[in-house]
mmCIF file of C-alpha atoms in Angstrom:
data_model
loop_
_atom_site.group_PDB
_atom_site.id
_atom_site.type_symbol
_atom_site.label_atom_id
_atom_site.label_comp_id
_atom_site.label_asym_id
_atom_site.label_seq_id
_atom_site.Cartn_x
_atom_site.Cartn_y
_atom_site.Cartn_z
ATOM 1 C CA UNK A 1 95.573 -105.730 -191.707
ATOM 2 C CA UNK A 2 94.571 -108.607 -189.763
ATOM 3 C CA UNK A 3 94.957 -108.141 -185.832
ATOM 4 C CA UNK A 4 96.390 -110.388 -183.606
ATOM 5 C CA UNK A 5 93.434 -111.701 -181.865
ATOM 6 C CA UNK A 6 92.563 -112.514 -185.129
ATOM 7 C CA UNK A 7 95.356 -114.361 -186.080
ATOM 8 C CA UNK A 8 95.202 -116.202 -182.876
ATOM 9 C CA UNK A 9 91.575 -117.450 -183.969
ATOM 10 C CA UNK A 10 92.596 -118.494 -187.018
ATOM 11 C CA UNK A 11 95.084 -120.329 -185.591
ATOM 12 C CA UNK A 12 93.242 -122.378 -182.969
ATOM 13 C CA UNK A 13 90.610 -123.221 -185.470
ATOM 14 C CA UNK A 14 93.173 -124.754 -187.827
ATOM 15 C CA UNK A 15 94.942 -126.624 -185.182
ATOM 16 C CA UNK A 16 91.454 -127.638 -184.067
ATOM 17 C CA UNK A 17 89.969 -129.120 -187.610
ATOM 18 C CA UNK A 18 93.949 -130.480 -187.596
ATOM 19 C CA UNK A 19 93.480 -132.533 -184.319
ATOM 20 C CA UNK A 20 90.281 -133.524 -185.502
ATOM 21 C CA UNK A 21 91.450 -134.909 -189.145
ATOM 22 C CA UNK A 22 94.648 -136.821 -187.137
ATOM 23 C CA UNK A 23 92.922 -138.338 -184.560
ATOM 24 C CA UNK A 24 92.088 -141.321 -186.451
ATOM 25 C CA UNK A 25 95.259 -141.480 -188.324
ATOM 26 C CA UNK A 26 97.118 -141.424 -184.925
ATOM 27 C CA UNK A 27 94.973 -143.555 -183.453
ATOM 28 C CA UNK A 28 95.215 -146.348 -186.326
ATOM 29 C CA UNK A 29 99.017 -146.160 -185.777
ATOM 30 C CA UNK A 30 99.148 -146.632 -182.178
ATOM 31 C CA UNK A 31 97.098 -149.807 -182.281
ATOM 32 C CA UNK A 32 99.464 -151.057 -185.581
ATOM 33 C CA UNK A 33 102.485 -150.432 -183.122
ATOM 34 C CA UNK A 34 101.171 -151.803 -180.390
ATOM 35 C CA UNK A 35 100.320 -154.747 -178.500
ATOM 36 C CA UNK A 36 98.752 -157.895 -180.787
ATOM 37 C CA UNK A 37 95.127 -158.398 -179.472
ATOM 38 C CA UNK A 38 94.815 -161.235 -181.470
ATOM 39 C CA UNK A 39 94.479 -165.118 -179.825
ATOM 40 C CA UNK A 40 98.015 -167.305 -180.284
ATOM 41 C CA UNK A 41 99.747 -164.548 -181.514
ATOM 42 C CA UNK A 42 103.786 -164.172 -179.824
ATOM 43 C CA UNK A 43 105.107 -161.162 -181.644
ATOM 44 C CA UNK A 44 106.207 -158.111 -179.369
ATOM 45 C CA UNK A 45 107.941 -156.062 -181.309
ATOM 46 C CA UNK A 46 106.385 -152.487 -182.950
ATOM 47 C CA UNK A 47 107.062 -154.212 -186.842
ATOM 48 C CA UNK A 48 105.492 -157.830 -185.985
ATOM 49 C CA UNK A 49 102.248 -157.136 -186.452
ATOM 50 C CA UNK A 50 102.979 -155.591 -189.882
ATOM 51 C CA UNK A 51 104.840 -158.405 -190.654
ATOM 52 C CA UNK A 52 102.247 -161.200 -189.580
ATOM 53 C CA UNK A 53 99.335 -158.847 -191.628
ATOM 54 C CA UNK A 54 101.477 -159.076 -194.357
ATOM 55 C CA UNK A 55 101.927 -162.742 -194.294
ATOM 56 C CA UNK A 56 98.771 -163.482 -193.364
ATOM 57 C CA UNK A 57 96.853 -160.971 -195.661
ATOM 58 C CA UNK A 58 98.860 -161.799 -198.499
ATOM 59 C CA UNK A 59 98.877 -158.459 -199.298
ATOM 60 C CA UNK A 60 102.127 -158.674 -201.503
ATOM 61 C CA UNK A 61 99.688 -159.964 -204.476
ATOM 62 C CA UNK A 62 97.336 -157.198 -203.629
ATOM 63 C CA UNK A 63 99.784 -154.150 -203.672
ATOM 64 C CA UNK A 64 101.162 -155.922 -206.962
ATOM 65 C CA UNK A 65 97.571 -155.934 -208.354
ATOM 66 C CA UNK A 66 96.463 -152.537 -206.966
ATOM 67 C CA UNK A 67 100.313 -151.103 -208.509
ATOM 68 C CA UNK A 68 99.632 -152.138 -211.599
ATOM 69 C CA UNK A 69 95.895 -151.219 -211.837
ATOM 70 C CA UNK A 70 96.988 -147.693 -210.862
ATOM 71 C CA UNK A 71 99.543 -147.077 -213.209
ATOM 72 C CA UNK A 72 97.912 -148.479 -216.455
ATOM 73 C CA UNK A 73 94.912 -146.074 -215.395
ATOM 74 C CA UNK A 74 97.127 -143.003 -214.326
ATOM 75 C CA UNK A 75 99.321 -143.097 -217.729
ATOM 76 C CA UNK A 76 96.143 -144.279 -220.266
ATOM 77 C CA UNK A 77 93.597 -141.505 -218.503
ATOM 78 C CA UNK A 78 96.137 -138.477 -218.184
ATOM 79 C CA UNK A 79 96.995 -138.571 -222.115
ATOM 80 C CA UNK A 80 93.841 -138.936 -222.704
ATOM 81 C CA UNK A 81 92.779 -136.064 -220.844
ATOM 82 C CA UNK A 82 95.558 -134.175 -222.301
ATOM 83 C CA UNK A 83 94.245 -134.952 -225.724
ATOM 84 C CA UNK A 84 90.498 -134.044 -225.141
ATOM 85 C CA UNK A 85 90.698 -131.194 -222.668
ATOM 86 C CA UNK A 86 93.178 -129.513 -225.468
ATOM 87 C CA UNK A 87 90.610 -130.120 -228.295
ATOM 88 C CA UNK A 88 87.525 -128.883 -225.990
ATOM 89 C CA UNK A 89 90.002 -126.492 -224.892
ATOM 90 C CA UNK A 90 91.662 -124.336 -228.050
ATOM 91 C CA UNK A 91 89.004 -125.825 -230.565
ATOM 92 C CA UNK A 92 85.843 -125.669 -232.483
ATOM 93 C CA UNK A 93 84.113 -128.247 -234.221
ATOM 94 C CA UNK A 94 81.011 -129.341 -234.557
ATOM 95 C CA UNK A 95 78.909 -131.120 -231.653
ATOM 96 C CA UNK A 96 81.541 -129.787 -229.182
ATOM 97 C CA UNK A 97 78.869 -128.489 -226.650
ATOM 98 C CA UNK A 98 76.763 -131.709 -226.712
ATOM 99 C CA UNK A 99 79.542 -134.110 -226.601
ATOM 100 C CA UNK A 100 81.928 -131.973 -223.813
ATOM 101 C CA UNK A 101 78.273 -132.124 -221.412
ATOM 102 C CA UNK A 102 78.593 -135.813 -222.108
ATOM 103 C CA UNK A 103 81.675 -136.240 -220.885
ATOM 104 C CA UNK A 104 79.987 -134.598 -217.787
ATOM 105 C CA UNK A 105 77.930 -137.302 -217.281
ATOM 106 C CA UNK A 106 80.821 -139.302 -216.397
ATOM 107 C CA UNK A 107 81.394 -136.665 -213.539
ATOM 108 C CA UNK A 108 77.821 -136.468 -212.105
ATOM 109 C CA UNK A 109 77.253 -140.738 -212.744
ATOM 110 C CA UNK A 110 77.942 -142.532 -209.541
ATOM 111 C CA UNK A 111 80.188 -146.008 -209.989
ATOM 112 C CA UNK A 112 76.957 -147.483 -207.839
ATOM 113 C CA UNK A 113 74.543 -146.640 -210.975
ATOM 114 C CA UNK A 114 76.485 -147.841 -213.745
ATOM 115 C CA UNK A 115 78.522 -151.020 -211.715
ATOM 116 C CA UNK A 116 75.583 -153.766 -212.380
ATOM 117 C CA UNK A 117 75.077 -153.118 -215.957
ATOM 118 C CA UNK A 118 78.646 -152.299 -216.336
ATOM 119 C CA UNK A 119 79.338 -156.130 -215.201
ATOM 120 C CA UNK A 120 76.802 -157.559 -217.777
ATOM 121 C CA UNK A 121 78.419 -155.664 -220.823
ATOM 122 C CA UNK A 122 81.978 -157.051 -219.721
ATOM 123 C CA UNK A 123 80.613 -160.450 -219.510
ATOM 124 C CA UNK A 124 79.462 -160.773 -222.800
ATOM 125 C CA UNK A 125 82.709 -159.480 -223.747
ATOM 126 C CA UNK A 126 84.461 -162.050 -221.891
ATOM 127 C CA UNK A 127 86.334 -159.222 -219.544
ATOM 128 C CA UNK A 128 84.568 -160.353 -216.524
ATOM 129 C CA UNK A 129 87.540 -161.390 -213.657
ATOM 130 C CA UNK A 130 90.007 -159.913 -215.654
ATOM 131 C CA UNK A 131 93.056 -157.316 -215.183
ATOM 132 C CA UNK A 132 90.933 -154.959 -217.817
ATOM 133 C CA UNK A 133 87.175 -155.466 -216.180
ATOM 134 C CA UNK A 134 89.035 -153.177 -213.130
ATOM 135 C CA UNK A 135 91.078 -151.219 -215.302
ATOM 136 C CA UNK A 136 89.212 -149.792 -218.266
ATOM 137 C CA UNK A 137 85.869 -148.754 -216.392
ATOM 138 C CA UNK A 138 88.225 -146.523 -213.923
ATOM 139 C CA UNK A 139 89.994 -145.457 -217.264
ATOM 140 C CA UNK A 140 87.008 -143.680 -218.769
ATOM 141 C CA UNK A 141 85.626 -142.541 -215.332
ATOM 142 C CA UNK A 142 89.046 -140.701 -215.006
ATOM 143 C CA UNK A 143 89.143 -139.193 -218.392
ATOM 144 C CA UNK A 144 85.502 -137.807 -217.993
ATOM 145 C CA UNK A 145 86.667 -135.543 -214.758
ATOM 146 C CA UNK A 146 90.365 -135.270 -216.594
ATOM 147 C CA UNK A 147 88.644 -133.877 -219.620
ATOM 148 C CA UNK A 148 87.137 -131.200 -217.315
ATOM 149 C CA UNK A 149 90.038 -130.199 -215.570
ATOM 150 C CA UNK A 150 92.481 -130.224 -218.186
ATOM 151 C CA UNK A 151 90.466 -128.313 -220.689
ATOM 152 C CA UNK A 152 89.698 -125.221 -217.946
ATOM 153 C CA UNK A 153 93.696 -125.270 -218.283
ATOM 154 C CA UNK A 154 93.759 -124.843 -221.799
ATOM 155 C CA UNK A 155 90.879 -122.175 -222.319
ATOM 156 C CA UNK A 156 93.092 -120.265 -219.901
ATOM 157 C CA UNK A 157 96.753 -120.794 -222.215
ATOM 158 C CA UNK A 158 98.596 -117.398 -223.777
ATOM 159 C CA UNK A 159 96.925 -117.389 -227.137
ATOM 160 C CA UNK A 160 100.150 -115.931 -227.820
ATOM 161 C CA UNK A 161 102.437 -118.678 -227.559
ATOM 162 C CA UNK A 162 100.093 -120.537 -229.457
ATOM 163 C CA UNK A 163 100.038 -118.434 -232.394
ATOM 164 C CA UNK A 164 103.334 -117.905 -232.854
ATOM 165 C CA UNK A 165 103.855 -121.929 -232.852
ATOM 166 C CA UNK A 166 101.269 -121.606 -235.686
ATOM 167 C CA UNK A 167 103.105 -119.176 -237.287
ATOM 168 C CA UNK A 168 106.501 -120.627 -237.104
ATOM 169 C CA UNK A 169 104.310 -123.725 -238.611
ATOM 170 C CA UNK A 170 104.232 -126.320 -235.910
ATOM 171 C CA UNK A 171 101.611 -128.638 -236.103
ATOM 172 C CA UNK A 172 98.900 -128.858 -233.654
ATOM 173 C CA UNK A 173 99.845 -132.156 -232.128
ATOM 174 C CA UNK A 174 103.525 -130.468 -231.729
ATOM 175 C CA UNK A 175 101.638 -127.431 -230.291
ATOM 176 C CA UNK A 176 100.175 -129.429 -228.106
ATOM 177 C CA UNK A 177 102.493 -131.806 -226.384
ATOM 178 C CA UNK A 178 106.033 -129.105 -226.819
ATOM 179 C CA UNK A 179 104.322 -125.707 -226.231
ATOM 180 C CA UNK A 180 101.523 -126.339 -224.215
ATOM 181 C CA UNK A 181 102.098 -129.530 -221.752
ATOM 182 C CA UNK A 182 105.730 -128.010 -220.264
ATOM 183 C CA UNK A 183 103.910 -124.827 -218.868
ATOM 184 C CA UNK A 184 100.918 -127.429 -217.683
ATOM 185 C CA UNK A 185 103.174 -129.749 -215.203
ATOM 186 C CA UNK A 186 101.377 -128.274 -212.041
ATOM 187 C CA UNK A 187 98.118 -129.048 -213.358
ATOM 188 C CA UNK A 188 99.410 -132.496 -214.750
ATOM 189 C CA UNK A 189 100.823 -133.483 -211.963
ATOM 190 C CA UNK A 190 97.485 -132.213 -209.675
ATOM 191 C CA UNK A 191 95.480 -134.513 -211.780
ATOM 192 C CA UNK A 192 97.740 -137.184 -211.599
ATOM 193 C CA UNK A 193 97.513 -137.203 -207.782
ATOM 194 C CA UNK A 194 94.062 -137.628 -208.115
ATOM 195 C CA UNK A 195 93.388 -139.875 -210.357
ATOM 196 C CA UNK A 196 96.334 -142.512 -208.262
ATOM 197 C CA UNK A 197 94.473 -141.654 -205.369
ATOM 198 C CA UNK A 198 90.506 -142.623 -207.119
ATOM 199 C CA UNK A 199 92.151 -145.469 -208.469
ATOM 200 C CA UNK A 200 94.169 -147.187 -205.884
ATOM 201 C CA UNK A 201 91.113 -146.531 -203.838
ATOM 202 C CA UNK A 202 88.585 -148.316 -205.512
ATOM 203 C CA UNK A 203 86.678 -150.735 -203.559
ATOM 204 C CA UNK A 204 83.175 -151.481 -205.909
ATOM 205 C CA UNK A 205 84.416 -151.854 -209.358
ATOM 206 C CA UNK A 206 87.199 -154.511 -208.214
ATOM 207 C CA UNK A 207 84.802 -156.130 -205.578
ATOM 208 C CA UNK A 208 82.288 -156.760 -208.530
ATOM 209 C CA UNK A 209 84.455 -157.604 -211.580
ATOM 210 C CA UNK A 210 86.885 -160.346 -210.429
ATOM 211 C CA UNK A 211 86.536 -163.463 -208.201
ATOM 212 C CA UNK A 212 89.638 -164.629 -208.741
ATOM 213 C CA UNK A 213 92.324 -163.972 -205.069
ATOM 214 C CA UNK A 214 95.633 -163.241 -207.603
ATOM 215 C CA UNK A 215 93.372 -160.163 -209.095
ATOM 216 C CA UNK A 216 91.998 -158.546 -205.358
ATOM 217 C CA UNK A 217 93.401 -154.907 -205.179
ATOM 218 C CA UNK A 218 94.451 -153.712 -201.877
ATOM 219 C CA UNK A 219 91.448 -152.291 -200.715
ATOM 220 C CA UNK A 220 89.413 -155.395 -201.402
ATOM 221 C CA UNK A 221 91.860 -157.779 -200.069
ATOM 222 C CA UNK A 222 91.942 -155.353 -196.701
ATOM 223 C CA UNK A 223 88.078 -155.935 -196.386
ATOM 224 C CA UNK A 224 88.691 -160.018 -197.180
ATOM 225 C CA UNK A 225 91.396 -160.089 -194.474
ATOM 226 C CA UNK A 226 88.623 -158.295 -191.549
ATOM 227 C CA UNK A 227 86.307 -160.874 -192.772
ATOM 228 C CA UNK A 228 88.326 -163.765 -192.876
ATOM 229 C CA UNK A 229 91.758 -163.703 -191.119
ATOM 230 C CA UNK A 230 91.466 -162.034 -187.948
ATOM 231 C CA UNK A 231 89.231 -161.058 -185.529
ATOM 232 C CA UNK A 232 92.014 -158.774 -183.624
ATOM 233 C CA UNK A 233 92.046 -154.948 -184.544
ATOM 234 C CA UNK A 234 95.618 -154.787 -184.122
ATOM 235 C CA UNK A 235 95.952 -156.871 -187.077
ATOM 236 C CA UNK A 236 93.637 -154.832 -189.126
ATOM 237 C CA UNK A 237 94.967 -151.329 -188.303
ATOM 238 C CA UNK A 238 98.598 -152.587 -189.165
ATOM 239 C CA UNK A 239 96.447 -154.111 -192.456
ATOM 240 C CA UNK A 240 95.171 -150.953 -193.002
ATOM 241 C CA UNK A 241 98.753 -149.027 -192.832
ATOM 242 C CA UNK A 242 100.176 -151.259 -195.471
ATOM 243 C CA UNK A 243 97.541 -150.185 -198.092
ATOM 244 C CA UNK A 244 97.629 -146.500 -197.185
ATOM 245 C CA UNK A 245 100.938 -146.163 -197.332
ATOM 246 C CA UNK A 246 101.938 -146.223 -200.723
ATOM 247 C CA UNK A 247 99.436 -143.516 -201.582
ATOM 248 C CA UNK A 248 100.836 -141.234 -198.811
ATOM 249 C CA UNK A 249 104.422 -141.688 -200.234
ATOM 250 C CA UNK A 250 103.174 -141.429 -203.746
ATOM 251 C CA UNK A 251 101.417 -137.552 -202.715
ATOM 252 C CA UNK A 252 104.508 -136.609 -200.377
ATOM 253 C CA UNK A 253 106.811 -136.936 -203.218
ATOM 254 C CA UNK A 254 104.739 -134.626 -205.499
ATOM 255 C CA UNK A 255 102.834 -132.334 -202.471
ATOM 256 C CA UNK A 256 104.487 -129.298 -203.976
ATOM 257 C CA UNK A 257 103.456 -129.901 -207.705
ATOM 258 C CA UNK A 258 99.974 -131.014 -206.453
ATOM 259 C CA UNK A 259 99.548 -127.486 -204.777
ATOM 260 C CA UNK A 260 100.511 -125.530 -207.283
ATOM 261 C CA UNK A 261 98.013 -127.214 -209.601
ATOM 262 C CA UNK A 262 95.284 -126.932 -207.137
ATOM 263 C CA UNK A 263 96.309 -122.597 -206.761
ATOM 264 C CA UNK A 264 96.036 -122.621 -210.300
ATOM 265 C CA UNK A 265 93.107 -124.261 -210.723
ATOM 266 C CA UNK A 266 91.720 -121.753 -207.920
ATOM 267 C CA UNK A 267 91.979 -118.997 -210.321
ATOM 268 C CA UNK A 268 90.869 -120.373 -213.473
ATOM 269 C CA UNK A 269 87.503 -121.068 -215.132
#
């Protein structure tokens, strides 16, 4: 039983780490809803300086870009993962050990080793400042930690249910994606989170791959718009809002799925 001065200290420490995670966060949004500090500016109102960052920033073409860069790698890197953590997962075949650690490799490699080299191999494949020269390195980073996670599901699945899908002579693919990935959702969803998150975050893949303005993700065209377009923070923070917020929505409107993968998870391998 815990007492009450316990709970009290519990509290206060939570509400202290709280304070000190939404500090920035609150301090970001007053200066995006405040006063322009920038020279020749004449807004006044809270929403002008999102609307002259917006205009300004161009960051339209840069949500557009980062949008589509996150989907193609969320839907292409969570079947994947589906795929190979269920075969690492429920089977045995030869090389499994050897080629599961390598897929670790992609978990332990930093994007900083493997970005210079990475850029030389897409340019002589002609990928270089291209949609895919962001996309399909973040693609097989994602798989290597979605392999991981999804197969420490699948070690975990009722045997059971599995057998008697045998038995009643489904196939394993129809094991697989009408037995198995229902029950999974949480842990689906959890990863999905994630990977949106990685993705849409990405700053040295994009800033190294493309030249071109029309391919800049968000985060790359928030660090081009503090070099270039303003010297006012005002301008930045409301900047910096724009490009945050669809990954805030995106995690409010699965927070309860997302937490239920990551209790899961807590319990498993």
């Amino acid at each position: 039983m815990i007492s009450r001065g316990e709970r009290l200290a519990n509290y206060l420490i939570l509400t202290a780490f709280a304070a000190f995670a939404l500090f920035p966060i609150v301090t970001i949004l007053s200066a995006a809803l405040g006063p322009n500090d920038s020279p020749g500016f004449a807004g006044s109102g809270p929403l002008d300086n999102f609307a002259a960052a917006w205009e300004i920033g161009r960051f339209g073409s840069y949500l557009r870009t980062s949008l589509a860069v996150s989907s193609f790698v969320v839907v292409v890197s969570v079947v994947l993962s589906i795929m190979s953590g269920y075969a690492f997962g429920t089977m045995r075949f030869p090389g499994q050990a050897a080629l599961f650690y390598l897929f670790l490799l992609g978990i332990m490699m930093p994007s900083e080793a493997i970005a210079v080299p990475l850029y030389f191999d897409l340019r002589g494949l002609g990928l270089t400042d291209t949609f895919w020269s962001i996309a399909l390195p973040q693609v097989a980073m994602s798989v290597a930690f979605g392999t991981f996670w999804m197969r420490a599901y699948f070690r975990t699945s009722s045997r059971a249910i599995v057998e008697a899908a045998r038995i009643d002579g489904a196939s394993t693919w129809r094991i697989l994606w009408q037995v198995l990935v229902p029950p999974a959702r949480p842990a689906i969803v959890t990863l999905t989170v994630l990977v949106f998150m990685w993705t849409w975050n990405e700053f040295l893949i994009p800033l190294i791959m493309v030249t071109s303005e029309s391919l800049r993700t968000a985060p790359l065209g928030l660090a081009f718009f503090q070099g270039q377009y303003t010297a006012g923070f005002t301008l930045l923070a409301a900047g910096s809002v724009i490009v945050a917020t669809p990954v805030v929505i995106f995690y409010l409107f699965l927070q309860r799925h997302f937490i239920r993968g990551l209790l899961q998870g807590a319990v498993r391998e």
